[in-house]
Tab-separated table of C-alpha atoms in Angstrom:
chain	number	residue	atom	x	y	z
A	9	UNK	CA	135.315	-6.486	-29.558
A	10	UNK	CA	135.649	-10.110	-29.155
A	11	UNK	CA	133.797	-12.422	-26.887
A	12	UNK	CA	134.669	-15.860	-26.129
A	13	UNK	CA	131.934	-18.546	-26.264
A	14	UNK	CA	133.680	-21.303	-24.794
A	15	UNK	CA	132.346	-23.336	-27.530
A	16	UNK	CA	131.092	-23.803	-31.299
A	17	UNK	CA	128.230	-21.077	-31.941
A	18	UNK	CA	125.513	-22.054	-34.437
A	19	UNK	CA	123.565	-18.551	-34.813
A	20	UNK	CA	123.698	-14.587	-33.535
A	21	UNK	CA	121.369	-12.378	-33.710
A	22	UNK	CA	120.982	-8.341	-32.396
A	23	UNK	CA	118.146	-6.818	-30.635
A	24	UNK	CA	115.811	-5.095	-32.651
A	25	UNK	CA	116.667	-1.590	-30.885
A	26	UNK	CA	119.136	-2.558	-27.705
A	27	UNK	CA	122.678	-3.141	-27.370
A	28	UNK	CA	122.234	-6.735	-26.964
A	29	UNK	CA	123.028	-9.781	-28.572
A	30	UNK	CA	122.175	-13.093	-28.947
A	31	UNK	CA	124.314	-16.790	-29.913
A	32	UNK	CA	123.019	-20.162	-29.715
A	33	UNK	CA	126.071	-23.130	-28.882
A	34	UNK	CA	126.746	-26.670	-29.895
A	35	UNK	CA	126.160	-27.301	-26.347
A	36	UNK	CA	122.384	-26.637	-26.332
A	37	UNK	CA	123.259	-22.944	-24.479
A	38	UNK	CA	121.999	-19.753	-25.346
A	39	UNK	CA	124.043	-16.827	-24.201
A	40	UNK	CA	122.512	-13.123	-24.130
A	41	UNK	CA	125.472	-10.165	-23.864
A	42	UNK	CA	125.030	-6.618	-23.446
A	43	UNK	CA	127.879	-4.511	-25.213
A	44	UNK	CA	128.445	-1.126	-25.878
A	45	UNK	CA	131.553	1.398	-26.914
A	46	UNK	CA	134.474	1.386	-24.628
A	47	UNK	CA	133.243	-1.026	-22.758
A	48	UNK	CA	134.191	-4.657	-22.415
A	49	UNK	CA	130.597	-6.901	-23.183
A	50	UNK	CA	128.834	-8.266	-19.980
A	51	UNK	CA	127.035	-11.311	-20.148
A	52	UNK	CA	123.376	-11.048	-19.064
A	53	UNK	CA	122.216	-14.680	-19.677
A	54	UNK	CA	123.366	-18.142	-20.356
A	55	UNK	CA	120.525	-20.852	-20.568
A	56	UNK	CA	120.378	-24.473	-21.347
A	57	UNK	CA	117.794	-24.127	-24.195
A	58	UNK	CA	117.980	-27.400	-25.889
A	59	UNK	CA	119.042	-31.146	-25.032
A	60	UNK	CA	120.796	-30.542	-28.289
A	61	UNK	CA	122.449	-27.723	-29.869
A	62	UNK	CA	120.955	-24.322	-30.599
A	63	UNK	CA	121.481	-23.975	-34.550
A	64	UNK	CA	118.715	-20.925	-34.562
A	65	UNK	CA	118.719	-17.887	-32.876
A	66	UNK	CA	116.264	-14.569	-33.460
A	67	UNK	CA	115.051	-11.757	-31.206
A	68	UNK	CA	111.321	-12.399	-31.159
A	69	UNK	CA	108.237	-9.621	-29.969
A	70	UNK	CA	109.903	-6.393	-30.092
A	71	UNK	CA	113.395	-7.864	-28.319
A	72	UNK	CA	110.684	-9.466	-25.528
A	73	UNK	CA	111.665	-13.110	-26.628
A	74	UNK	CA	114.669	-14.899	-27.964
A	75	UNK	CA	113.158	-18.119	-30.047
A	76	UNK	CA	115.772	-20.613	-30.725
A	77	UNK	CA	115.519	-24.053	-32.789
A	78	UNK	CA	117.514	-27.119	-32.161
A	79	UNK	CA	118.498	-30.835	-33.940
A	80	UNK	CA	116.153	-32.402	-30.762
A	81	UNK	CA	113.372	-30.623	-33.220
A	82	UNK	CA	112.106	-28.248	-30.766
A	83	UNK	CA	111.326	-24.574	-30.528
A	84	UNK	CA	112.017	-22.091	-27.413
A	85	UNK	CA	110.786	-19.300	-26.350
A	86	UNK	CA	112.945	-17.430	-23.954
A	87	UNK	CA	112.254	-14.364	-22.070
A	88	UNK	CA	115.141	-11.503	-22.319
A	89	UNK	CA	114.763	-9.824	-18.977
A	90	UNK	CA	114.431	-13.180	-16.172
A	91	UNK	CA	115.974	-16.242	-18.760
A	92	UNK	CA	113.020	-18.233	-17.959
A	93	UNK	CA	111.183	-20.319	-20.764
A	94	UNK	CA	107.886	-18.517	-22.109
A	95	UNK	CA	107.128	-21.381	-24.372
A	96	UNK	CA	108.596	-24.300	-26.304
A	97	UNK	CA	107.421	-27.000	-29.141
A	98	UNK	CA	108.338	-30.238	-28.679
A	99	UNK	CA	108.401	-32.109	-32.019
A	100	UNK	CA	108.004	-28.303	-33.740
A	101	UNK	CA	109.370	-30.549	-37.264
A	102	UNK	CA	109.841	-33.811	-38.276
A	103	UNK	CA	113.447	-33.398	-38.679
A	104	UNK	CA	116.309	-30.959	-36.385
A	105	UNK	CA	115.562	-27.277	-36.674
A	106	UNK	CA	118.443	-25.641	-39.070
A	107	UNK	CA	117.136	-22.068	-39.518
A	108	UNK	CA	114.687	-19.490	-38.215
A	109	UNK	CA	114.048	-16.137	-39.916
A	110	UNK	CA	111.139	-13.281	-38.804
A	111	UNK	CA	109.090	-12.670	-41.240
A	112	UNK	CA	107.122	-9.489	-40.263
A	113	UNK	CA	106.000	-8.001	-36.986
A	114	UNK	CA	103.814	-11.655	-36.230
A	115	UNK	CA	105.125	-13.949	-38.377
A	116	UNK	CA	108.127	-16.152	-38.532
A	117	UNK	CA	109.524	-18.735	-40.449
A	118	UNK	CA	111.425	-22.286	-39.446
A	119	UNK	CA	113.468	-24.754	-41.659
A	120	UNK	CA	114.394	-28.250	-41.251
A	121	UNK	CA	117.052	-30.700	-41.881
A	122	UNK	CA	114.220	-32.562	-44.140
A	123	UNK	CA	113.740	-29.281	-46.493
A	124	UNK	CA	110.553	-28.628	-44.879
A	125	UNK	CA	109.430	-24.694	-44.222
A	126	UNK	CA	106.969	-23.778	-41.299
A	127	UNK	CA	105.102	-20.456	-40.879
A	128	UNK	CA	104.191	-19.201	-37.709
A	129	UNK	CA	101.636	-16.854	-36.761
A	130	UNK	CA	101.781	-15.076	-33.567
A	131	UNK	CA	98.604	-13.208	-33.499
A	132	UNK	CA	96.453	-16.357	-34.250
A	133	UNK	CA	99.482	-18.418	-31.839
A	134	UNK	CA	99.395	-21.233	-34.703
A	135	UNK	CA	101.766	-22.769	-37.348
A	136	UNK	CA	99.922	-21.776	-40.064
A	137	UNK	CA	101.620	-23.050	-43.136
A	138	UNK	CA	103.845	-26.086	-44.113
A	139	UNK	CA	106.178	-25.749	-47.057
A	140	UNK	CA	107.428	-29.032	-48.643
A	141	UNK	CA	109.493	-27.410	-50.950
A	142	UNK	CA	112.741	-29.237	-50.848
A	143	UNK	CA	114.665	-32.924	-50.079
A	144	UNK	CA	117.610	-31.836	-48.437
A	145	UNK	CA	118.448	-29.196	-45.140
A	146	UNK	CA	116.966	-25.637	-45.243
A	147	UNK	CA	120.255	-23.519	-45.209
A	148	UNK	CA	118.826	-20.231	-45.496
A	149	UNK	CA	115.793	-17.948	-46.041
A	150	UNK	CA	115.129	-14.213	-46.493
A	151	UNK	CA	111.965	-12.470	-46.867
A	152	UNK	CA	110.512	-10.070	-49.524
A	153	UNK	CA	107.628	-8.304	-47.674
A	154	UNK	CA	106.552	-6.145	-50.515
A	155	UNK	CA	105.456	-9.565	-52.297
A	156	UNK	CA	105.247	-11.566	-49.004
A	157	UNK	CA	107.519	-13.862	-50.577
A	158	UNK	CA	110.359	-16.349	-48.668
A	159	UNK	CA	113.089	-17.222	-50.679
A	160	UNK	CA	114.940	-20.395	-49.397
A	161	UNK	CA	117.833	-22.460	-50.363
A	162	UNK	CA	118.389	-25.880	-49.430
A	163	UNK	CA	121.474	-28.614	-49.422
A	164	UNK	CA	119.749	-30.157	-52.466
A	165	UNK	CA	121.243	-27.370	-54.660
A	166	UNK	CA	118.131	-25.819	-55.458
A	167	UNK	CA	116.053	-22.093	-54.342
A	168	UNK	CA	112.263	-22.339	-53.742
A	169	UNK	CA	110.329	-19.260	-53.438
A	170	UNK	CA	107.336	-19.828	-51.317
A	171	UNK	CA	104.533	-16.926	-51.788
A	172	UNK	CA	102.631	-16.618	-48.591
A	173	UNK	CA	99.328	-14.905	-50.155
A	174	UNK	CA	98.793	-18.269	-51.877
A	175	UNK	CA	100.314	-20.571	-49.555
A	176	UNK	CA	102.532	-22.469	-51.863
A	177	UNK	CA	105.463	-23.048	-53.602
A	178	UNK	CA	105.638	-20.871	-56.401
A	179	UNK	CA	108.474	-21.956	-58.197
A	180	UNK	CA	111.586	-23.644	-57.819
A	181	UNK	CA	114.850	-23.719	-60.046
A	182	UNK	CA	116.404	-26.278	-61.651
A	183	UNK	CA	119.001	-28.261	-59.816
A	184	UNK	CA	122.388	-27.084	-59.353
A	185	UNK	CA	125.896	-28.975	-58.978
A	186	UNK	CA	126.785	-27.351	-55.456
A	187	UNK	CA	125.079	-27.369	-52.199
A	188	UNK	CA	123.210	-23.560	-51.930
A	189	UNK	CA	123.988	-22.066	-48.720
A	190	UNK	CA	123.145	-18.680	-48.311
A	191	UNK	CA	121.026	-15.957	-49.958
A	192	UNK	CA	120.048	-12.232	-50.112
A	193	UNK	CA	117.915	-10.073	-52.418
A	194	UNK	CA	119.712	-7.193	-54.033
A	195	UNK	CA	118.998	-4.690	-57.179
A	196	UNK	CA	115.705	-3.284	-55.243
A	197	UNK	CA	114.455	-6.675	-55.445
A	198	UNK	CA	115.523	-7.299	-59.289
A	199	UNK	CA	118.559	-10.144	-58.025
A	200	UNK	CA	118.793	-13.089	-55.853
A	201	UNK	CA	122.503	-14.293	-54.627
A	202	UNK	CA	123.135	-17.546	-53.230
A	203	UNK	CA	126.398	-18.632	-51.956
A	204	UNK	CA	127.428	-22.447	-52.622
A	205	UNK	CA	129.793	-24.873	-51.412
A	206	UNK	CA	131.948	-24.398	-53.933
A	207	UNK	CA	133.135	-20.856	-53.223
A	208	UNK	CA	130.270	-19.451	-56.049
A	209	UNK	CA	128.214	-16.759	-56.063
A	210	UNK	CA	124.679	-17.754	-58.401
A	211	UNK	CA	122.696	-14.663	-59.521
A	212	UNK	CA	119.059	-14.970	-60.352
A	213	UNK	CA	117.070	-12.522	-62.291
A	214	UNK	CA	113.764	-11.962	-60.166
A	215	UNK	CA	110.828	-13.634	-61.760
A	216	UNK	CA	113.103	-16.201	-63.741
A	217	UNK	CA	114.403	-18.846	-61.408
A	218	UNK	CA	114.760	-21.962	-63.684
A	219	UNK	CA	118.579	-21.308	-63.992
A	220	UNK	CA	120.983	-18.165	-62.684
A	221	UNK	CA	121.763	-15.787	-65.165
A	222	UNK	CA	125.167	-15.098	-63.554
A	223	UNK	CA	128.043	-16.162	-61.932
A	224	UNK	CA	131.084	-14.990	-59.794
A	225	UNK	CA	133.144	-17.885	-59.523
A	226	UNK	CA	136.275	-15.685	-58.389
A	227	UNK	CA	135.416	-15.109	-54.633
A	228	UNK	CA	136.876	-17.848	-52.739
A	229	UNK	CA	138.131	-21.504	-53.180
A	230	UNK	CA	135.950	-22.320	-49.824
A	231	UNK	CA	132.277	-22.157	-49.493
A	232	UNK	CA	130.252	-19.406	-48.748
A	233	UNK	CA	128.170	-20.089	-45.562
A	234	UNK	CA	127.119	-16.193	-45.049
A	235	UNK	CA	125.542	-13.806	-46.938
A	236	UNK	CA	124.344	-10.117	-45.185
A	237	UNK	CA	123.307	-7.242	-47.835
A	238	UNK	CA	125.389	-4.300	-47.130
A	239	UNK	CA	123.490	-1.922	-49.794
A	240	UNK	CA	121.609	-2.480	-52.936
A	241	UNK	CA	125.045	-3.133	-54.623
A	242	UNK	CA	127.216	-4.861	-52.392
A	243	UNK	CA	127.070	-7.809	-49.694
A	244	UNK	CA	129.271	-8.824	-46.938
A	245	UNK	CA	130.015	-12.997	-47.881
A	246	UNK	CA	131.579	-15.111	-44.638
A	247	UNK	CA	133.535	-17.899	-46.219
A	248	UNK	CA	134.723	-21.335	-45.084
A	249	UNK	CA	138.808	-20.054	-44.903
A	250	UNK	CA	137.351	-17.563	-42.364
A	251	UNK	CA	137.522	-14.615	-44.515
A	252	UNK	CA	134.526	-11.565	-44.524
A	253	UNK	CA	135.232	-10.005	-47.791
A	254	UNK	CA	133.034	-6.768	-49.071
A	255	UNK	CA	131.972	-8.095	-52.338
A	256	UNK	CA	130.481	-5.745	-55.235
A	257	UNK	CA	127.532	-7.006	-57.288
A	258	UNK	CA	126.907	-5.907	-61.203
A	259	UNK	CA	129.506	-5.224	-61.449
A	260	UNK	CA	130.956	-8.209	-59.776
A	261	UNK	CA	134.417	-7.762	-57.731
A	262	UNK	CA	136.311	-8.531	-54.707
A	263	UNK	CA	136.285	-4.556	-53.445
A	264	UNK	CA	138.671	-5.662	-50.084
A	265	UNK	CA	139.069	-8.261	-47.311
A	266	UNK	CA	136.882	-6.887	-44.545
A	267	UNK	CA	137.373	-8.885	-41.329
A	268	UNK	CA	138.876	-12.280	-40.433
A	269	UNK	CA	138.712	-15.183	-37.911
A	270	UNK	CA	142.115	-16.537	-38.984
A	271	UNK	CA	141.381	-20.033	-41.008
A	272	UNK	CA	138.395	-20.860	-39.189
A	273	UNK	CA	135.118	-21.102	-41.289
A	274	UNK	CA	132.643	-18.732	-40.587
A	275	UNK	CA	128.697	-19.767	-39.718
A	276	UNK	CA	126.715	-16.563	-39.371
A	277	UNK	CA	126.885	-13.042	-39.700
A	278	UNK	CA	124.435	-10.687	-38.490
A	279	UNK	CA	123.944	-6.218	-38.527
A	280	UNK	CA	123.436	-4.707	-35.114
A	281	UNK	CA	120.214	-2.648	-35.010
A	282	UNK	CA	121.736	0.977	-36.049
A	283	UNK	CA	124.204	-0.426	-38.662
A	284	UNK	CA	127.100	0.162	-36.624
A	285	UNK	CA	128.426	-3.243	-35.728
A	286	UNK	CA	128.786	-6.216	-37.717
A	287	UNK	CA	128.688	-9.517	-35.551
A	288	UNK	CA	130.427	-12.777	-36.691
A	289	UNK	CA	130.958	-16.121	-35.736
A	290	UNK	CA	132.902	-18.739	-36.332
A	291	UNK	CA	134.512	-22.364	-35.422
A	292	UNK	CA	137.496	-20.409	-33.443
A	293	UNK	CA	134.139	-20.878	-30.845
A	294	UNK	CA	134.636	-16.381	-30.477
A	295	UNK	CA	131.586	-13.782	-31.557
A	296	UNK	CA	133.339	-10.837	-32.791
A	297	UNK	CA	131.809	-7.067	-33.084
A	298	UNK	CA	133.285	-4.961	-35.323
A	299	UNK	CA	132.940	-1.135	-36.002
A	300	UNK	CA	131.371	-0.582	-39.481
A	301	UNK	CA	133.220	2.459	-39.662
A	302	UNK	CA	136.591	0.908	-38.773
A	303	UNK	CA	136.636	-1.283	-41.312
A	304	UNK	CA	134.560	0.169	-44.011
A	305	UNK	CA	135.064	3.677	-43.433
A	306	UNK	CA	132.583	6.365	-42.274
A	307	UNK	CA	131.252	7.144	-45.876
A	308	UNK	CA	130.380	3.549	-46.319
A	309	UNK	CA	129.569	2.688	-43.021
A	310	UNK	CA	125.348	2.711	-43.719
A	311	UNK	CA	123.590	3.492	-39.988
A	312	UNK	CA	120.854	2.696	-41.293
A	313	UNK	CA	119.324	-0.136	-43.676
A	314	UNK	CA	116.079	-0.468	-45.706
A	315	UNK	CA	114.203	-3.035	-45.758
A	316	UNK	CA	113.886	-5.330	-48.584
A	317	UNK	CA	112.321	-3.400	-51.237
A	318	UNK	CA	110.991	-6.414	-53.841
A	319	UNK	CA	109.374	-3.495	-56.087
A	320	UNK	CA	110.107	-5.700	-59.426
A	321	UNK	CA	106.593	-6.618	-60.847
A	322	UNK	CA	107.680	-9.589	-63.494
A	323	UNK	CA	105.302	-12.567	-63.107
A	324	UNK	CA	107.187	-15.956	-61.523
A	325	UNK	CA	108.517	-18.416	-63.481
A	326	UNK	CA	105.851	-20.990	-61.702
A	327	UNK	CA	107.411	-24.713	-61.553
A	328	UNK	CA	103.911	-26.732	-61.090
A	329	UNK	CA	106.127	-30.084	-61.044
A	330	UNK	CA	109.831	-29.460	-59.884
A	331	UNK	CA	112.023	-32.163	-61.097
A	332	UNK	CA	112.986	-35.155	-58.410
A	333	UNK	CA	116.391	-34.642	-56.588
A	334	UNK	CA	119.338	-36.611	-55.533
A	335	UNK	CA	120.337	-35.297	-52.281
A	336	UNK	CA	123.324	-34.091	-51.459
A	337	UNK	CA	125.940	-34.686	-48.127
A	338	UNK	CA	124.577	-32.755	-45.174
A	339	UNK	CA	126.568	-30.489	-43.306
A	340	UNK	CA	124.487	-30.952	-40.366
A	341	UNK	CA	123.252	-34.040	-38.587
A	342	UNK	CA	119.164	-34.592	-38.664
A	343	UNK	CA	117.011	-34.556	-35.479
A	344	UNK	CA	114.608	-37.180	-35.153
A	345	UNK	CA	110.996	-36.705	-33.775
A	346	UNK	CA	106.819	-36.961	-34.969
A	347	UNK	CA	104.622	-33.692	-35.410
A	348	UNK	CA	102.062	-33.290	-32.181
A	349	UNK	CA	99.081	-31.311	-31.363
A	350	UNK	CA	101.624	-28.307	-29.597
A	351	UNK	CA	102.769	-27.992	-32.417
A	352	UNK	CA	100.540	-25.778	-33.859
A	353	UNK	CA	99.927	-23.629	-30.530
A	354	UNK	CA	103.376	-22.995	-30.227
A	355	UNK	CA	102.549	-19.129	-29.201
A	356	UNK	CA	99.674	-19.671	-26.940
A	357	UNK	CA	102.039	-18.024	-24.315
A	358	UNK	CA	103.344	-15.495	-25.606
A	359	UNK	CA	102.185	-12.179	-25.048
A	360	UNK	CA	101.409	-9.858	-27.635
């Protein structure tokens, strides 16, 4: 299935257990469409969410809410049934909005354009921690909720991991030449990948994040802007030459060519909730669905996904001083704006 967006999409995200799904635009829009097999996808919402564009999109409460993050450095809450704002931020960060990740059933997690990490509660309706872990744009996060540890790279070539027990930055490797721009957890917890601007994949061992113990410097000449774990051993990597590869990990390999959006780069890719449909989008300004089982095959085609099992139990390489960095070229513009009292009852109005 493919579904034209009339313009550049920043983020996409499925509902938690419905046949819907989500895409923030350049534009500032959020669209909401309802798809299904055989059927052509009907669009059930399109909101002007920001002044600016909508760079972060995730189902919120059970598929109640759609939050969404923008460069004017607000936060949105949007309700999925009427389209009608539940709640919104102004000023949320310092700096635009580049990512937003849940965390668990009352917790999220936003990242700025400044490197700067915010932790949201929803059962005390507060932003309850601040993360100044890097100097550059948060590109991506994922969470390991055995630990309660976010993992986050950043446009200053570096990966943070943030433990949320302690509230603080609990380590932070050494600098590296490329931009990191994606990441996943793999090995039950024992590997981090991050892709990089330069078309590598950097492996780090769990528990030693200084430097990468490995690298696959054979899966594209363009950068890779999107990581999803398929399986303990194998991820699903959306590259700049628009290119969705299946991608084997210890061993590392190119198993096939997945999925394409001809040569336009691709920005996010995201799991429906039962594993059957992979969404993607790209600059060609189109959200694509595809079957799983079309293009993987029914035995590999998992309809179903564990969570993130982080069961490794190695101490963290703790960095009490990280080094100073020189930052690198953006690929995103900052927002401007000053932190306000809102801010930190962000959720006052949201239901539980």
């Amino acid at each position: 299935m493919e579904i034209d967006l009339g313009n550049l999409a920043f983020d996409v995200d499925f509902h938690p257990s419905e046949q819907l799904v989500a895409s923030g635009l350049i534009t500032g829009d959020l669209l909401l469409y309802r798809y299904g097999d055989g059927s052509s996808p009907e669009k059930l919402l399109e909101v002007r969410a920001h002044g600016e564009s909508c760079r972060a999109v995730r189902f919120i409460n059970d598929g109640k809410a759609i939050l969404t993050g923008s460069p004017d450095c607000s936060i949105l809450a949007t309700d999925v049934e009427t389209g009608s704002v539940v709640a919104r931020v102004e000023n949320a960060h310092e700096a635009a909005v580049n990512r937003l990740v849940n965390l668990t059933e009352s917790t999220i997690a936003t990242g700025d354009d400044n490197g700067c990490i915010k932790v949201w509660d929803t059962r005390q309706r507060s932003c309850c921690n601040t993360f100044s872990a890097h100097e550059d744009f948060i590109s991506d996060m994922t969470f390991a909720s055995d630990s309660m540890k976010l993992v986050v790279t950043s446009g200053d070539g570096t990966l943070s991991v943030c433990n949320l027990r302690s509230n603080k930055v609990q380590t932070r490797s050494e600098f590296s030449e490329d931009e990191l721009l994606s990441v996943v957890i793999m090995k039950n917890g024992r590997k981090v990948v991050c892709g990089t601007q330069s078309g590598t994949l950097l492996l780090y061992s769990w528990g030693f994040f200084k430097d990468c113990s490995d690298r696959f410097v054979d899966l594209s000449p363009s950068s890779v802007d999107a990581l999803l774990k398929l399986d303990e051993d194998r991820i699903i990597a959306g590259t700049e030459n628009g290119l969705i590869s299946l991608i084997g990990i210890l061993p590392n390999r190119i198993i096939q060519p997945i999925a394409e959006h001809s040569d336009h780069p691709i920005e996010r890719l995201a799991f429906s909730h039962d594993k059957k449909f992979l969404g993607s989008i790209s600059h060609d300004q189109t959200l694509k669905l595809w079957d799983l089982n079309d293009i993987l095959g029914s035995e590999d085609s998992p309809s179903s996904q564990a969570a993130i099992d982080d069961s490794d139990s190695d101490e963290m390489d703790v960095d009490a001083n990280p080094p100073d960095s020189s930052k690198g070229n953006k690929k995103k513009h900052s927002g401007k704006g000053n932190d306000v009292g809102n801010a930190n009852n962000f959720f006052a109005d949201l239901g539980d």
